[in-house]
Short mmCIF file of C-alpha atoms and ligand atoms in Angstrom, two decimals:
data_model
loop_
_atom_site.label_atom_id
_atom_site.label_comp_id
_atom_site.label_asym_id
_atom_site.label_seq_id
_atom_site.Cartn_x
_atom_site.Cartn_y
_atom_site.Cartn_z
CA UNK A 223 19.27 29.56 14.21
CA UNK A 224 16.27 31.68 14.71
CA UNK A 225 12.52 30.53 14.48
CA UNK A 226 9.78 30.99 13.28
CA UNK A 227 5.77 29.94 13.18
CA UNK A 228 5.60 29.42 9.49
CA UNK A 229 7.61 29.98 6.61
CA UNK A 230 5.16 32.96 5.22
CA UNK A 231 5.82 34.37 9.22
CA UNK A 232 9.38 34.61 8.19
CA UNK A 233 8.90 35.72 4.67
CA UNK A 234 6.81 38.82 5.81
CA UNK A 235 9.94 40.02 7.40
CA UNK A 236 12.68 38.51 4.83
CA UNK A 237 13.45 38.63 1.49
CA UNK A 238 15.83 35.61 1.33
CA UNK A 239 18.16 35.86 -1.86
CA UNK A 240 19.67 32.37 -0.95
CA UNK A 241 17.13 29.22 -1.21
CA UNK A 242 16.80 28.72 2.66
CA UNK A 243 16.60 25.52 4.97
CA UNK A 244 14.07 25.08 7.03
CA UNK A 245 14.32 22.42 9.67
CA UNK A 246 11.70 21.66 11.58
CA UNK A 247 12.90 19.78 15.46
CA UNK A 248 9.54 18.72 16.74
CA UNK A 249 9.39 16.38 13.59
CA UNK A 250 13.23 15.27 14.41
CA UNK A 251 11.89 14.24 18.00
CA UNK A 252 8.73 12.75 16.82
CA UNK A 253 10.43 10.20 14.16
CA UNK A 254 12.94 9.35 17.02
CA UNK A 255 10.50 8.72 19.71
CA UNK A 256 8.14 6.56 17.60
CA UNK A 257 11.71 4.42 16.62
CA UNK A 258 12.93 4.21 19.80
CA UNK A 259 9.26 3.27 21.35
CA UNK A 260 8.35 0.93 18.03
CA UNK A 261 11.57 -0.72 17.42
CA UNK A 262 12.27 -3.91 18.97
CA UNK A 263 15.96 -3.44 19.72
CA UNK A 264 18.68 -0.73 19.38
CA UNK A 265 18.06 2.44 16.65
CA UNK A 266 21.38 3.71 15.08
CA UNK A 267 20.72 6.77 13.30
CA UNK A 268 22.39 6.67 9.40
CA UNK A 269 24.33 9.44 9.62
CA UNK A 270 24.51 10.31 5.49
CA UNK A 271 21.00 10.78 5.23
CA UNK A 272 21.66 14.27 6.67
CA UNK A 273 24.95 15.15 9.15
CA UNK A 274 24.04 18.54 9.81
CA UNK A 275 24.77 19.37 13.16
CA UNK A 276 21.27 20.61 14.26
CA UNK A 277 19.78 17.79 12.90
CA UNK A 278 22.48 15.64 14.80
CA UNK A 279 21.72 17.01 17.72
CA UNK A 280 18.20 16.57 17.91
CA UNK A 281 18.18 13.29 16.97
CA UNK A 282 20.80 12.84 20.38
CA UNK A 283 18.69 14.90 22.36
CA UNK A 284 15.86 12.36 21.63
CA UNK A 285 17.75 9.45 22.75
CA UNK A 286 19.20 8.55 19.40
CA UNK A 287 22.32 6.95 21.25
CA UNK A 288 24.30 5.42 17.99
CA UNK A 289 25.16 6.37 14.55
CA UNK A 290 26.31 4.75 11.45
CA UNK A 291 29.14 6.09 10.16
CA UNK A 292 31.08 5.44 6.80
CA UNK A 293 33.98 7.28 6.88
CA UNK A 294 36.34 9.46 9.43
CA UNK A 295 34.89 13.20 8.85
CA UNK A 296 31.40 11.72 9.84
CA UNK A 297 33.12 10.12 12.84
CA UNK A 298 33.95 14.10 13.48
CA UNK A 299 30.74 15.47 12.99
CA UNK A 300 28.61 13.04 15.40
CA UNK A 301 31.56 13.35 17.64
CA UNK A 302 31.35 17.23 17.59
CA UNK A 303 27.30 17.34 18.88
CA UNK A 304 27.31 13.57 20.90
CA UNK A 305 29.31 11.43 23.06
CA UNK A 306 27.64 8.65 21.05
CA UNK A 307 28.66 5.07 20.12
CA UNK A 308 29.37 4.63 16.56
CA UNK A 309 29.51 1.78 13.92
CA UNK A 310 31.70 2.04 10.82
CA UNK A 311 29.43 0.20 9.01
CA UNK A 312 30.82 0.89 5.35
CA UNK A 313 31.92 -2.71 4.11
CA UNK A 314 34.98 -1.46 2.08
CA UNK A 315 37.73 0.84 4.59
CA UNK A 316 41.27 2.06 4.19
CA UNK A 317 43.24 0.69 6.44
CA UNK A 318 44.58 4.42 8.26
CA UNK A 319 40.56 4.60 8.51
CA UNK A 320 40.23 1.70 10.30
CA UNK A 321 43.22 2.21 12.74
CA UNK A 322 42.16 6.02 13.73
CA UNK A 323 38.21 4.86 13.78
CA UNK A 324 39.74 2.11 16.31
CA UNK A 325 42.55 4.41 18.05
CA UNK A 326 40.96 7.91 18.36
CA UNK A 327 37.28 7.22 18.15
CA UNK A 328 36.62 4.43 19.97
CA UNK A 329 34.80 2.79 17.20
CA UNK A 330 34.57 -1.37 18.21
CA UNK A 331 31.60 -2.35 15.18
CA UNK A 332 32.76 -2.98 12.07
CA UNK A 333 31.15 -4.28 9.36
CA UNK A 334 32.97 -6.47 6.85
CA UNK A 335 32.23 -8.76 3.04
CA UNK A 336 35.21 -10.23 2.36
CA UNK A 337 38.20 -11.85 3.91
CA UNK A 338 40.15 -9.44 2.43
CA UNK A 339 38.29 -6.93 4.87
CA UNK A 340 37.96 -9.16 7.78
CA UNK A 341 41.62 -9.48 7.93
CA UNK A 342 42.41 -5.79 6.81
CA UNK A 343 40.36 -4.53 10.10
CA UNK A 344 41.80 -7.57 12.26
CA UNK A 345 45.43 -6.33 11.51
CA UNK A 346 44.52 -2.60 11.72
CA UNK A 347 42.85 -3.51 15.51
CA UNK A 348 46.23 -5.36 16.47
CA UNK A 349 44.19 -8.17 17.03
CA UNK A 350 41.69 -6.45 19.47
CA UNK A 351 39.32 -8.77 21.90
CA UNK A 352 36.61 -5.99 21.89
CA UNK A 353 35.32 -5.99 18.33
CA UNK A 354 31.47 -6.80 17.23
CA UNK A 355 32.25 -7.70 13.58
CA UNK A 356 28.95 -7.51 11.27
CA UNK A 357 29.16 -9.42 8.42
CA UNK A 358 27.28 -7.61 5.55
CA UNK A 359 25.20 -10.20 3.26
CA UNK A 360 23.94 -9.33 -0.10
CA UNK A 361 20.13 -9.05 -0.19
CA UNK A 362 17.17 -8.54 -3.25
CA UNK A 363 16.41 -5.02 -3.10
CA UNK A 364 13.63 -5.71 -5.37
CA UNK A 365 10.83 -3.86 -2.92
CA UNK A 366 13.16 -0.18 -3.05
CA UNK A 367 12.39 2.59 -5.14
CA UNK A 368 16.25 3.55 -4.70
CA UNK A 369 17.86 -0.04 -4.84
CA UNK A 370 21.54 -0.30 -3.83
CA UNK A 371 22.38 -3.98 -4.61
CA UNK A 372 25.07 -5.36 -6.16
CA UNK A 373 27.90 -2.91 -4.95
CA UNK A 374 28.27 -4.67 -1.03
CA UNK A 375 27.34 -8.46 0.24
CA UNK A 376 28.79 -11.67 0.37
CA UNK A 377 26.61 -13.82 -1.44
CA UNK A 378 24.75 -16.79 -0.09
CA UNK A 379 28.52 -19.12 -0.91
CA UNK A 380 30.65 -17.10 0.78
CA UNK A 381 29.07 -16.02 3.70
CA UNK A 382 29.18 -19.47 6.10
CA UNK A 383 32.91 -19.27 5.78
CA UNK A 384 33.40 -15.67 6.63
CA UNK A 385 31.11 -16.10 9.51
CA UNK A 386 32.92 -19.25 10.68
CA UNK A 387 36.26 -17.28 10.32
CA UNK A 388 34.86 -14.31 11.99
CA UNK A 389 33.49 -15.64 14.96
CA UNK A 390 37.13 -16.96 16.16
CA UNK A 391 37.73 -13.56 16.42
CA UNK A 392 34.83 -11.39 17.23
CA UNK A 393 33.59 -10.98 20.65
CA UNK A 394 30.58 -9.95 19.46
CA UNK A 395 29.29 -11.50 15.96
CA UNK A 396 26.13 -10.08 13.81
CA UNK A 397 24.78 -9.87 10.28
CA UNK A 398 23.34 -7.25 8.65
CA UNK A 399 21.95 -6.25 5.27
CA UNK A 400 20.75 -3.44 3.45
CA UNK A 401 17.00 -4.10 1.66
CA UNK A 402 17.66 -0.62 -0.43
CA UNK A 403 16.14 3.16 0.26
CA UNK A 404 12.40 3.88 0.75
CA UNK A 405 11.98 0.05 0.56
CA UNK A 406 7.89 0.31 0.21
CA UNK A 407 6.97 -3.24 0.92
CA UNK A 408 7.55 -4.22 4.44
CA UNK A 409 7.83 -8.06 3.39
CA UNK A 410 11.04 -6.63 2.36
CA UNK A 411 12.62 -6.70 5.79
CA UNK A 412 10.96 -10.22 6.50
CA UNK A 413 12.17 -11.67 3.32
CA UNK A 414 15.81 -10.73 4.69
CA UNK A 415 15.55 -12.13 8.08
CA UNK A 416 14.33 -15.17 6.55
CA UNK A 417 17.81 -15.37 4.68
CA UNK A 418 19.50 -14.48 7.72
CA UNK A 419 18.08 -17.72 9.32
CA UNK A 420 18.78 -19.91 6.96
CA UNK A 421 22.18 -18.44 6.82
CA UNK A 422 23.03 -19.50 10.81
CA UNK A 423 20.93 -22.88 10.00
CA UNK A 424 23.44 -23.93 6.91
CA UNK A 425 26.74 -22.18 8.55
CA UNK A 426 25.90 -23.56 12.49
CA UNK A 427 27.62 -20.24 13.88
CA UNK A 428 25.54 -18.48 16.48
CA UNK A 429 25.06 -14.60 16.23
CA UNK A 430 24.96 -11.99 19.07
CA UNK A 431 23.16 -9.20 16.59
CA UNK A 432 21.65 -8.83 13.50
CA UNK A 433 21.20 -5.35 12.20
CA UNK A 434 18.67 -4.88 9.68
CA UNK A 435 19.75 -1.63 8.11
CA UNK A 436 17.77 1.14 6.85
CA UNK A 437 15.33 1.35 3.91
CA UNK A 438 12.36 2.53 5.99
CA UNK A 439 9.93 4.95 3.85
CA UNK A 440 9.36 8.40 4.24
CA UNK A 441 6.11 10.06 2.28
CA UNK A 442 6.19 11.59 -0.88
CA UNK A 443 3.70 12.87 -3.62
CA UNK A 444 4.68 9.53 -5.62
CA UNK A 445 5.09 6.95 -3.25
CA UNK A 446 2.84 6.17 -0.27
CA UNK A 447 4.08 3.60 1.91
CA UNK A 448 1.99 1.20 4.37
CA UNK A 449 2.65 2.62 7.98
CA UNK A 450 5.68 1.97 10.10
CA UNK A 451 4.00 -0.23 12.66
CA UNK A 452 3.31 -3.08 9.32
CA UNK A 453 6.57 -2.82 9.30
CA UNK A 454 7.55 -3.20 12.58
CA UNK A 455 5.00 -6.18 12.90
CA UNK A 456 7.01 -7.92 10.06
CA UNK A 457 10.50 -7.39 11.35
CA UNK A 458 9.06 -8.97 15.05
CA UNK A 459 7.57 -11.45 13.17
CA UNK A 460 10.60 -12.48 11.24
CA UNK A 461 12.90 -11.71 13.79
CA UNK A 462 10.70 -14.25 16.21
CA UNK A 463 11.28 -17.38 13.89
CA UNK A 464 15.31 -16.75 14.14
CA UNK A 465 17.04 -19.78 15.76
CA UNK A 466 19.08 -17.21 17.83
CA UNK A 467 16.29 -14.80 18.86
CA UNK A 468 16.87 -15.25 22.61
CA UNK A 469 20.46 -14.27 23.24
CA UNK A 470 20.14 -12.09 19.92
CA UNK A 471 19.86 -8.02 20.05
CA UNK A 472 18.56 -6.60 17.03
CA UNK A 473 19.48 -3.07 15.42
CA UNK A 474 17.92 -1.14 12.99
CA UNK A 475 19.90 2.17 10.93
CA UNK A 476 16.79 4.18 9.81
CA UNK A 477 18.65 7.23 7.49
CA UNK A 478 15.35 8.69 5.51
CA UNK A 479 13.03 7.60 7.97
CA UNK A 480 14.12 9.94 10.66
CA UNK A 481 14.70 12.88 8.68
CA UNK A 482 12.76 13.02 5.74
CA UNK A 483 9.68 14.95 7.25
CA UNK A 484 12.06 16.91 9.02
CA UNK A 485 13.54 19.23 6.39
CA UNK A 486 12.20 21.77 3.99
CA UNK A 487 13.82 24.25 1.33
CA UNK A 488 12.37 27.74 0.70
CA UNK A 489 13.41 28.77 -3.08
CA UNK A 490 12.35 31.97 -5.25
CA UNK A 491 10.60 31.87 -8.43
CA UNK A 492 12.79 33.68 -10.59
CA UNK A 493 10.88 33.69 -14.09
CA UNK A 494 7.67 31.64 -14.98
CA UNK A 495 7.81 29.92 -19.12
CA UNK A 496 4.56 28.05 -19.52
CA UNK A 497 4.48 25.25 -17.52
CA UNK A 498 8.33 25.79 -16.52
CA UNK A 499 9.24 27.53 -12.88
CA UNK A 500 12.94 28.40 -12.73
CA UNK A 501 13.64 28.28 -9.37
CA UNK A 502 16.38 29.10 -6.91
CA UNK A 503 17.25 25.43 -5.91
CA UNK A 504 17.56 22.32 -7.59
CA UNK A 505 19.40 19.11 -8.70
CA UNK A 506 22.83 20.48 -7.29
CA UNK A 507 21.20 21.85 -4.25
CA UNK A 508 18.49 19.88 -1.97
CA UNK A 509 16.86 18.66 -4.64
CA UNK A 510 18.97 16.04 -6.29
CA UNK A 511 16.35 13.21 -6.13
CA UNK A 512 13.79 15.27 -7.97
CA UNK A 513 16.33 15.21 -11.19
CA UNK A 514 17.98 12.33 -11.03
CA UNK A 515 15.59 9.02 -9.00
CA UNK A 516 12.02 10.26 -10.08
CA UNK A 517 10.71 12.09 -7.06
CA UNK A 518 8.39 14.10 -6.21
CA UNK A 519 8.22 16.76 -3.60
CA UNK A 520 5.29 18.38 -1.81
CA UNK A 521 5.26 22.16 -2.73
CA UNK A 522 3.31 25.22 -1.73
CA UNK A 523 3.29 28.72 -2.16
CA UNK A 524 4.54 30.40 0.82
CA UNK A 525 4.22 34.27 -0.45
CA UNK A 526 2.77 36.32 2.35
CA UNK A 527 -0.49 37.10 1.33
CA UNK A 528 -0.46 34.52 -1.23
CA UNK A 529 -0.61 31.41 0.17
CA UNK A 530 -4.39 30.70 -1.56
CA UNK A 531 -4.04 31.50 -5.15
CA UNK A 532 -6.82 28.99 -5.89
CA UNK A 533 -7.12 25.38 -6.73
CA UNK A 534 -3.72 23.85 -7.11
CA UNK A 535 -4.39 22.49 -11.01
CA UNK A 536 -1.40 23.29 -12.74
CA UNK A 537 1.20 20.82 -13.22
CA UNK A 538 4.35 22.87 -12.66
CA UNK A 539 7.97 21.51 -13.61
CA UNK A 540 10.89 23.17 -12.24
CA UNK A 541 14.66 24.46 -13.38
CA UNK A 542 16.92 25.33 -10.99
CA UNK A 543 19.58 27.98 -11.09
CA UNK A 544 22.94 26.04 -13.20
CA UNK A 545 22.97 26.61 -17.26
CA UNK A 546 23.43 22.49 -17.12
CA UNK A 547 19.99 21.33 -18.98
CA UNK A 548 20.42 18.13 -16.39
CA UNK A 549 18.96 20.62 -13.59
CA UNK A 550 15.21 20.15 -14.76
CA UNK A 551 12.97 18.76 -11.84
CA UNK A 552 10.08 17.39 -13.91
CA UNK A 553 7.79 16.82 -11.21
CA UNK A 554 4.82 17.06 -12.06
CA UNK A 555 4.65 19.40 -9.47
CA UNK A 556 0.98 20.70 -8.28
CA UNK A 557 0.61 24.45 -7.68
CA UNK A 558 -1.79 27.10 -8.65
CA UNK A 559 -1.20 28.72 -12.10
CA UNK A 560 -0.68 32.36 -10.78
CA UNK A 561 2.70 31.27 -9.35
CA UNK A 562 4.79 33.57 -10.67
CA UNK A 563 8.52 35.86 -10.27
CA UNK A 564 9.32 36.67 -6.96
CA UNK A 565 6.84 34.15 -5.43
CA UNK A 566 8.61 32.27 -2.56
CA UNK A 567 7.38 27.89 -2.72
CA UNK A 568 8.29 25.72 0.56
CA UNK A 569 9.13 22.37 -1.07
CA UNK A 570 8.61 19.67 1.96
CA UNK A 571 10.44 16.15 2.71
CA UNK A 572 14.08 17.02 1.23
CA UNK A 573 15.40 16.13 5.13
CA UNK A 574 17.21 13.05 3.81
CA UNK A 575 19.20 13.19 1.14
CA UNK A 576 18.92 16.84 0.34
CA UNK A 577 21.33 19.11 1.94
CA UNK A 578 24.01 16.80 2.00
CA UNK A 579 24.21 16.33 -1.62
CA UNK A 580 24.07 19.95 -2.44
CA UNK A 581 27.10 21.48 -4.03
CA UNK A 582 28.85 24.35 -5.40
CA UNK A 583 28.38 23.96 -9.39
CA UNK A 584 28.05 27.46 -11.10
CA UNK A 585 28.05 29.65 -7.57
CA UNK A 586 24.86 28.01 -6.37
CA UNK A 587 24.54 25.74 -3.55
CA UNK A 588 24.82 28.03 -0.57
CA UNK A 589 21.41 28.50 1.93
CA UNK A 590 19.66 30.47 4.90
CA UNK A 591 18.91 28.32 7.75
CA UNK A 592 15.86 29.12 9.70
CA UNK A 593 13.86 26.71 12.22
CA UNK A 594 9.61 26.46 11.86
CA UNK A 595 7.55 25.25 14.24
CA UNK A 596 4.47 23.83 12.33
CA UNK A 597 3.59 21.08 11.09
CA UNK A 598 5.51 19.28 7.99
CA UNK A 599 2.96 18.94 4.64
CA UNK A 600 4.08 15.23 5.00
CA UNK A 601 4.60 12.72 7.72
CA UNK A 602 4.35 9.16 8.45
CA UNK A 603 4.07 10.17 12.31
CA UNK A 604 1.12 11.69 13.81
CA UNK A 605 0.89 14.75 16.02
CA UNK A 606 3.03 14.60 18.72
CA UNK A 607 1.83 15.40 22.22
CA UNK A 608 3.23 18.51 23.35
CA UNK A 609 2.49 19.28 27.08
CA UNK A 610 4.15 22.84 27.32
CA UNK A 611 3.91 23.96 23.66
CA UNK A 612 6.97 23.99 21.66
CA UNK A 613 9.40 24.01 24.23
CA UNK A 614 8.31 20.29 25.01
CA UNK A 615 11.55 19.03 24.00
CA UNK A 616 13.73 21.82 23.23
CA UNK A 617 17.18 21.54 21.56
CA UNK A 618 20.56 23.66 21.60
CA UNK A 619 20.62 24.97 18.02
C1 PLP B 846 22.50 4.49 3.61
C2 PLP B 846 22.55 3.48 4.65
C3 PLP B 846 21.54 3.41 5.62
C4 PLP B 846 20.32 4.30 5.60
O1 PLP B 846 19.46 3.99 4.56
P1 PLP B 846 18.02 4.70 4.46
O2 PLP B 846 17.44 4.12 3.23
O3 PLP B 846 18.25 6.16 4.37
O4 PLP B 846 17.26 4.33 5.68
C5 PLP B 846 21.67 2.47 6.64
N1 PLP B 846 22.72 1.63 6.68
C6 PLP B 846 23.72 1.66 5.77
C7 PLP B 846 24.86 0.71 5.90
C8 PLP B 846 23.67 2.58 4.72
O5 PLP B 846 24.65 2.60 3.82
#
């Protein structure tokens, strides 16, 4: 993948008929430093937040050594860029899933909500004596601007008997939870590990782990979140009033978090109607959270030459490419009203959750992929100290 400075750099050279991908590493590293450095305990990447393998293999590079998995082509993909350990932590598995995750990719964490499950992944292990078996408890996601509750969990009744039954079995026993995506409240992740102590109190089974998921923020035009080290001083806090906090290893699955910052998409104006930019990207491409949960993106004009076209005090709305009336992006998006056909507009923070849900529909969904080295519009890391320029921490792409 070849780099560039800035997206205009690129543009003065290109004429990109595809909307185009622009990744950006140095933000990759940054997010996985400040995790790694911040979090009290072991980071798991959550690989569906963005799988691509450039992105994987930064995020390995900058000693992201585990990944959450949910299904056997994911396995393939981590397995492809890292020789890392992985947990197949997707409550609800087939059971030819669980016997190849076991068999051919050494997978030994699974997470589980039922005794249905429990016993589905204890017969497909032929009754293993290496398996750390996470029992997944239901949780408010009432602080989550993307809540995912009510689809995984055992409830507060059933989960002392599924740990009791567990632990029998599991050489390694831990709980985790899910507090919902771009959880903005750090209380959030407290409020949890509260339940998860009350949960070992009432059941009297010890734990080995407890992995508190993902959910951390990224920025966006709509939703500012208080800074990662609140909620880092929550989850220690929390985390410090557990009965089992001495011979207990925590784990966190950031998804968003990591790679939010770390993604852009370059897309075309194609025609200007009022208010209305029809774009070369949208719902069906990176963009799927602009349509369909609310958000807004960062944008700029990116045109060579035009990167200044005044005060940004237009309130822009985009269409992308499909006939389908569901790809409108109502923003409000905030650009400069002489925006018009042919003018290229970097959108920032589609790293999570925006390439991976892009599909075919109408022809559409195909991109460029280019690298940038500057800095992201948004980030909830500050500037990283680079002691030999870019090449501080460079990556195979
Ligand atoms: C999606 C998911 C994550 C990542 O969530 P983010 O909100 O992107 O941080 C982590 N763990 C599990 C089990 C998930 O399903």
């Amino acid at each position: 993948m070849k780099a560039y400075p800035t997206a205009a750099e690129y543009l003065r050279h290109h004429r990109p008929e595809r909307p185009v991908l622009a990744l950006r590493p140095h933000a990759l590293a940054r997010a996985a430093d400040w995790f790694v450095a911040n979090f009290p305990g072991r980071v798991l990447y959550a690989t569906k937040a963005n799988d691509a393998p450039p992105v994987l293999a930064a995020l390995a590079e900058a000693g992201i050594r585990a990944f959450d998995v949910a299904s056997l082509p994911e396995m393939e993909r981590v397995r492809q860029v890292a020789d890392a350990e992985l947990y197949y932590m997707n409550p609800i598995k087939s059971r030819s899933a669980i016997a190849r995750a076991y068999g051919d990719f050494g997978v030994r964490c699974f997470a589980f909500d039922s005794h249905d499950e429990l016993e589905k992944i204890l017969a497909e292990t032929n009754g293993a004596d290496d398996l750390t078996l996470f029992l997944r408890i239901a949780c408010p996601n009432t602080h989550s601007l993307i809540p995912l509750e009510g689809k995984y969990g055992a409830s507060a009744e059933e989960a002392p008997a599924l740990l009791l039954r567990a632990r029998q079995r599991a050489t390694r026993l831990g709980i985790t939870f899910h507090v919902g995506s771009q959880a903005v409240v750090p209380a959030a992740f407290g409020e949890a590990l509260t339940q998860v102590g009350q949960l070992i109190v009432s059941s009297g089974v010890l734990v080995d782990a407890v992995d508190i998921g993902g959910g951390f923020p990224a920025r966006y035009p709509h939703s500012e979140p208080p800074g990662l080290d609140c909620y880092m001083e929550e989850i220690v806090r929390a985390a410090d009033a557990l009965a089992v906090k001495h011979s207990c290893e925590l784990l966190c699955e950031p998804g968003r978090a990591l790679v939010a910052d770390a993604e852009a998409v370059i897309v075309r104006v194609d025609a200007r109607r009022g208010n209305a930019l029809y774009i070369n990207d949208g719902a069906f491409g990176a963009l799927f959270d602009a349509a369909f949960s609310g958000f807004r993106f960062p944008v700029r004009c990116v045109t060579p030459g035009r990167e200044d076209l005044g005060p940004a005090d237009r309130r822009s709305r985009f269409y992308g490419p499909p006939a389908d009336i569901a790809d409108y992006l109502p923003g409000p998006f905030v650009l400069p009203e002489r925006i018009g056909e042919g003018d290229y507009l970097e959108i920032g923070q589609v790293g999570a959750y925006g390439r991976v849900l892009a599909n075919r529909f109408n022809g559409f969904g195909a991109f460029d992929e280019i690298v940038l080295r500057d800095e992201p519009m948004l980030s909830m890391f500050g500037e990283r100290q680079r002691d030999d320029g870019e090449d501080a921490r460079s990556i195979r792409l």
